[in-house]
Structures are given as C-alpha cells and as structure tokens.
C-alpha cells in the first residue's frame, strides 16, 4: 500500500467538522487493516461518528505504543481555492485538498505503514502496536479522543504515544527540512512581585510603574 494514493482517496471523503461524518472514511481504512491481520473496532458515542481502534498484538506482553490521528477537518470554502478542496488532485508534485496537511497525510502514512508491516509478517516482539484514528479533533474531541479516554480507557491504554505535531516542511539554506517534535508544552507557575506607586489609567505617567 502506498500512502500518496491513500491520501488522495482520504481527501475525497468530506469530513468537515461540523458535522464530521467520519464513518465512511474510517470504514474505508478498516478494510485493508483487517485484511492485513489487524484487530479493528469501531467505538463511538453516536453511530455516525465512530473512532477506529486497531491493534496488532505483540508476541509477548510489554509496553504498548499507540499512533493517534484524526480524520475530521476544518471547513473549506471552494470559492477561496484554486482547486476543488475535495479532489485529492496530484498537481506539480503536490496533493491538493482539505486535510492534506491537517492531518490526513499522517493518517495515510500511518495506515499504509501499518498495513505493509502486517502484510510482511512483522509482529511486535513485546507489547501491542495500537492505531487510533479518531473523530472530532477539530471541535473538542467530545466524540473522539476525549470520549475514548473517558469511556473506553482499556481499549486505548498505552505506555507511549505518537501524536499529531511538528512534521512541517521548511526550506532552509537551500535544503528541505522536516521539523520533529520531542515534547509538549506544559505549565510553569511563578509569582512576580513589583513595587511602585500606583497611578490612574487615564494619567499613567503620574505613577511610578515598576514594570515599565
């Protein structure tokens, strides 16, 4: 299976969220995964908005690795596009369409890799490889990853996860580079104390502002 052709086909499923309508696209992905030997499940809060959870079992128990992505997209106004946003056209070396970057490209790459690995006979030595292709990432994950973690935690429990992020193509000094994200933003709490003489907002120069 080749990911460029798979990406073109995925783009042709209109999964603009709302309303999402992810079901047909996920059913399309489920077929080749099951044929290659993956155990696939549709888990959904409502039938028309499923999440695909596929698992390739390891030879022995061990830590699980999950690949997580989503197939819903933000809206697209065809009047603002030079090509049909749901065409999946290949033109001048680029695949056109809504979701080509966010993030049906990663979906296609991961699904193609997972199918090809399983068809080759490869299996994890320890732990399971889990593929999660979710619904509803663009509007809060109430039908997608958030719901899965709250209502089906055992189906998606993992020790490591590769998520959406980075991977942008940059032109740098005549070279094409892809960025790589190895962490996620967190929280840093601190207290700032500033001493000065208060002044009214209408005449700020009267006060002694310790910050400016």
Short mmCIF file of C-alpha atoms in Angstrom, two decimals:
data_model
loop_
_atom_site.label_atom_id
_atom_site.label_comp_id
_atom_site.label_asym_id
_atom_site.label_seq_id
_atom_site.Cartn_x
_atom_site.Cartn_y
_atom_site.Cartn_z
CA UNK A 1 0.00 0.00 0.00
CA UNK A 2 1.30 3.46 -0.93
CA UNK A 3 0.49 6.46 1.24
CA UNK A 4 0.19 9.13 -1.54
CA UNK A 5 -2.64 7.25 -3.26
CA UNK A 6 -4.27 6.55 0.10
CA UNK A 7 -4.08 10.24 0.98
CA UNK A 8 -5.76 11.20 -2.29
CA UNK A 9 -8.61 8.81 -1.58
CA UNK A 10 -9.00 10.04 2.00
CA UNK A 11 -9.25 13.67 0.90
CA UNK A 12 -12.20 12.73 -1.30
CA UNK A 13 -14.20 11.92 1.83
CA UNK A 14 -15.67 15.22 3.01
CA UNK A 15 -15.14 15.10 6.77
CA UNK A 16 -15.56 18.79 7.57
CA UNK A 17 -16.39 19.17 11.26
CA UNK A 18 -19.11 20.02 11.98
CA UNK A 19 -20.82 17.70 11.19
CA UNK A 20 -17.80 15.39 10.80
CA UNK A 21 -19.34 12.40 9.03
CA UNK A 22 -16.16 10.42 9.67
CA UNK A 23 -17.79 6.99 9.37
CA UNK A 24 -17.33 6.35 5.62
CA UNK A 25 -13.65 7.39 5.72
CA UNK A 26 -12.94 5.15 8.70
CA UNK A 27 -14.80 2.23 7.13
CA UNK A 28 -12.59 2.71 4.08
CA UNK A 29 -9.47 2.42 6.28
CA UNK A 30 -10.77 -0.51 8.27
CA UNK A 31 -10.91 -2.85 5.27
CA UNK A 32 -7.20 -3.08 4.38
CA UNK A 33 -6.17 -3.11 8.05
CA UNK A 34 -8.37 -6.11 8.83
CA UNK A 35 -7.26 -7.86 5.65
CA UNK A 36 -3.65 -7.46 6.80
CA UNK A 37 -4.35 -9.02 10.19
CA UNK A 38 -5.13 -6.08 12.44
CA UNK A 39 -7.88 -6.42 15.06
CA UNK A 40 -10.18 -3.47 14.37
CA UNK A 41 -13.00 -1.97 16.41
CA UNK A 42 -15.36 0.93 15.88
CA UNK A 43 -16.01 2.69 19.20
CA UNK A 44 -18.50 5.53 19.15
CA UNK A 45 -20.58 7.82 21.29
CA UNK A 46 -23.06 8.04 18.41
CA UNK A 47 -23.11 5.62 15.45
CA UNK A 48 -22.38 8.21 12.77
CA UNK A 49 -19.18 9.40 14.47
CA UNK A 50 -17.03 6.32 15.16
CA UNK A 51 -13.41 6.06 16.18
CA UNK A 52 -11.24 3.36 14.65
CA UNK A 53 -9.06 1.48 17.13
CA UNK A 54 -6.83 -1.16 15.54
CA UNK A 55 -4.41 -3.44 17.37
CA UNK A 56 -1.51 -5.63 16.30
CA UNK A 57 -0.72 -7.90 19.22
CA UNK A 58 2.83 -8.49 20.33
CA UNK A 59 4.39 -11.90 20.73
CA UNK A 60 4.81 -11.28 24.47
CA UNK A 61 3.35 -8.82 27.00
CA UNK A 62 5.13 -5.49 27.23
CA UNK A 63 4.69 -1.74 26.85
CA UNK A 64 2.17 -0.63 24.23
CA UNK A 65 2.85 2.02 21.58
CA UNK A 66 -0.09 3.98 20.16
CA UNK A 67 -0.23 6.01 16.96
CA UNK A 68 -3.06 8.54 17.17
CA UNK A 69 -4.51 10.75 14.44
CA UNK A 70 -7.86 12.13 13.27
CA UNK A 71 -9.79 12.31 10.00
CA UNK A 72 -12.09 15.28 10.61
CA UNK A 73 -11.09 18.64 9.15
CA UNK A 74 -11.87 22.33 9.47
CA UNK A 75 -14.24 23.82 6.85
CA UNK A 76 -13.19 24.84 3.34
CA UNK A 77 -14.80 27.42 1.06
CA UNK A 78 -14.36 26.21 -2.55
CA UNK A 79 -14.56 29.82 -3.73
CA UNK A 80 -11.27 30.52 -1.94
CA UNK A 81 -9.46 27.57 -3.50
CA UNK A 82 -7.84 27.37 -6.91
CA UNK A 83 -8.67 23.64 -7.00
CA UNK A 84 -11.52 21.55 -5.61
CA UNK A 85 -10.73 21.08 -1.89
CA UNK A 86 -12.08 17.52 -2.01
CA UNK A 87 -10.47 16.48 -5.28
CA UNK A 88 -7.27 14.97 -3.93
CA UNK A 89 -5.60 16.10 -7.16
CA UNK A 90 -1.89 15.48 -7.67
CA UNK A 91 -0.56 18.61 -9.41
CA UNK A 92 3.08 19.69 -9.83
CA UNK A 93 4.16 17.21 -7.17
CA UNK A 94 1.64 18.39 -4.57
CA UNK A 95 -1.55 16.68 -3.38
CA UNK A 96 -4.36 19.21 -3.09
CA UNK A 97 -7.28 19.11 -0.70
CA UNK A 98 -8.70 19.96 2.68
CA UNK A 99 -6.93 17.80 5.23
CA UNK A 100 -3.82 17.21 3.11
CA UNK A 101 -1.76 18.65 6.00
CA UNK A 102 -4.18 18.52 8.94
CA UNK A 103 -3.99 15.65 9.13
CA UNK A 104 -4.98 13.07 6.56
CA UNK A 105 -1.35 12.97 5.43
CA UNK A 106 -0.30 11.42 8.73
CA UNK A 107 -3.35 9.14 8.74
CA UNK A 108 -2.41 7.85 5.29
CA UNK A 109 1.26 7.39 6.22
CA UNK A 110 0.46 5.51 9.42
CA UNK A 111 -2.21 3.29 7.90
CA UNK A 112 -0.03 2.42 4.90
CA UNK A 113 2.91 1.61 7.19
CA UNK A 114 0.72 -0.49 9.48
CA UNK A 115 -0.77 -2.46 6.58
CA UNK A 116 2.62 -3.04 4.96
CA UNK A 117 4.21 -4.13 8.25
CA UNK A 118 1.46 -6.65 8.97
CA UNK A 119 1.46 -8.00 5.41
CA UNK A 120 5.21 -8.60 5.69
CA UNK A 121 4.59 -10.87 8.67
CA UNK A 122 6.09 -8.48 11.23
CA UNK A 123 4.68 -8.50 14.75
CA UNK A 124 5.81 -6.57 17.83
CA UNK A 125 8.18 -8.63 19.97
CA UNK A 126 6.81 -7.16 23.22
CA UNK A 127 3.64 -5.20 23.75
CA UNK A 128 0.97 -4.20 21.26
CA UNK A 129 1.01 -1.63 18.49
CA UNK A 130 -2.23 0.36 18.61
CA UNK A 131 -3.53 2.58 15.82
CA UNK A 132 -6.20 5.12 16.78
CA UNK A 133 -7.86 7.15 14.04
CA UNK A 134 -10.28 9.42 15.83
CA UNK A 135 -13.27 11.59 15.06
CA UNK A 136 -13.95 15.12 16.28
CA UNK A 137 -10.49 16.52 16.94
CA UNK A 138 -11.31 19.93 15.48
CA UNK A 139 -14.21 20.79 17.82
CA UNK A 140 -13.25 19.45 21.22
CA UNK A 141 -12.92 15.64 20.92
CA UNK A 142 -16.26 15.09 22.67
CA UNK A 143 -16.91 12.26 20.21
CA UNK A 144 -13.22 11.41 19.72
CA UNK A 145 -10.08 11.07 21.83
CA UNK A 146 -11.56 12.66 24.96
CA UNK A 147 -14.55 10.33 24.86
CA UNK A 148 -12.32 7.30 24.18
CA UNK A 149 -10.12 8.04 27.20
CA UNK A 150 -13.11 8.59 29.48
CA UNK A 151 -15.38 5.77 28.31
CA UNK A 152 -13.06 3.14 26.76
CA UNK A 153 -9.74 3.56 28.61
CA UNK A 154 -8.70 -0.10 28.35
CA UNK A 155 -9.04 -0.01 24.55
CA UNK A 156 -6.53 2.83 24.19
CA UNK A 157 -4.29 2.41 27.24
CA UNK A 158 -0.65 2.71 26.19
CA UNK A 159 2.81 3.46 27.52
CA UNK A 160 3.98 5.63 24.64
CA UNK A 161 2.07 7.61 22.06
CA UNK A 162 2.99 9.33 18.79
CA UNK A 163 0.52 12.15 18.24
CA UNK A 164 -0.09 14.92 15.73
CA UNK A 165 2.51 17.66 15.71
CA UNK A 166 5.61 19.01 14.00
CA UNK A 167 6.45 17.46 10.65
CA UNK A 168 6.26 20.78 8.82
CA UNK A 169 8.39 21.11 5.69
CA UNK A 170 10.81 24.05 5.83
CA UNK A 171 13.12 25.50 3.20
CA UNK A 172 16.40 26.31 4.94
CA UNK A 173 19.58 27.38 3.20
CA UNK A 174 18.63 25.58 0.01
CA UNK A 175 17.66 22.40 1.83
CA UNK A 176 14.27 20.90 2.65
CA UNK A 177 13.95 20.04 6.33
CA UNK A 178 11.18 18.43 8.37
CA UNK A 179 10.74 19.55 11.96
CA UNK A 180 10.50 16.97 14.72
CA UNK A 181 8.65 17.49 17.99
CA UNK A 182 10.01 15.60 21.00
CA UNK A 183 7.93 17.20 23.74
CA UNK A 184 4.79 19.14 24.55
CA UNK A 185 4.18 22.47 26.20
CA UNK A 186 3.42 22.28 29.91
CA UNK A 187 2.75 24.56 32.87
CA UNK A 188 5.25 26.69 34.78
CA UNK A 189 3.87 28.57 37.78
CA UNK A 190 5.69 31.51 39.33
CA UNK A 191 4.99 34.69 41.29
CA UNK A 192 6.12 38.18 40.28
CA UNK A 193 6.28 40.94 42.88
CA UNK A 194 6.58 44.53 41.61
CA UNK A 195 6.78 47.56 43.92
CA UNK A 196 5.92 51.05 42.78
CA UNK A 197 3.48 53.93 43.18
CA UNK A 198 0.02 53.39 41.75
CA UNK A 199 -1.36 55.75 39.15
CA UNK A 200 -4.73 56.04 37.43
CA UNK A 201 -5.02 54.51 33.98
CA UNK A 202 -6.05 57.86 32.49
CA UNK A 203 -2.80 59.53 33.65
CA UNK A 204 -0.27 56.65 33.76
CA UNK A 205 2.79 58.91 33.89
CA UNK A 206 1.82 60.18 37.36
CA UNK A 207 2.50 56.80 38.92
CA UNK A 208 5.86 55.04 39.34
CA UNK A 209 5.40 51.89 37.27
CA UNK A 210 7.91 49.30 38.39
CA UNK A 211 7.41 47.19 35.27
CA UNK A 212 7.90 49.84 32.57
#
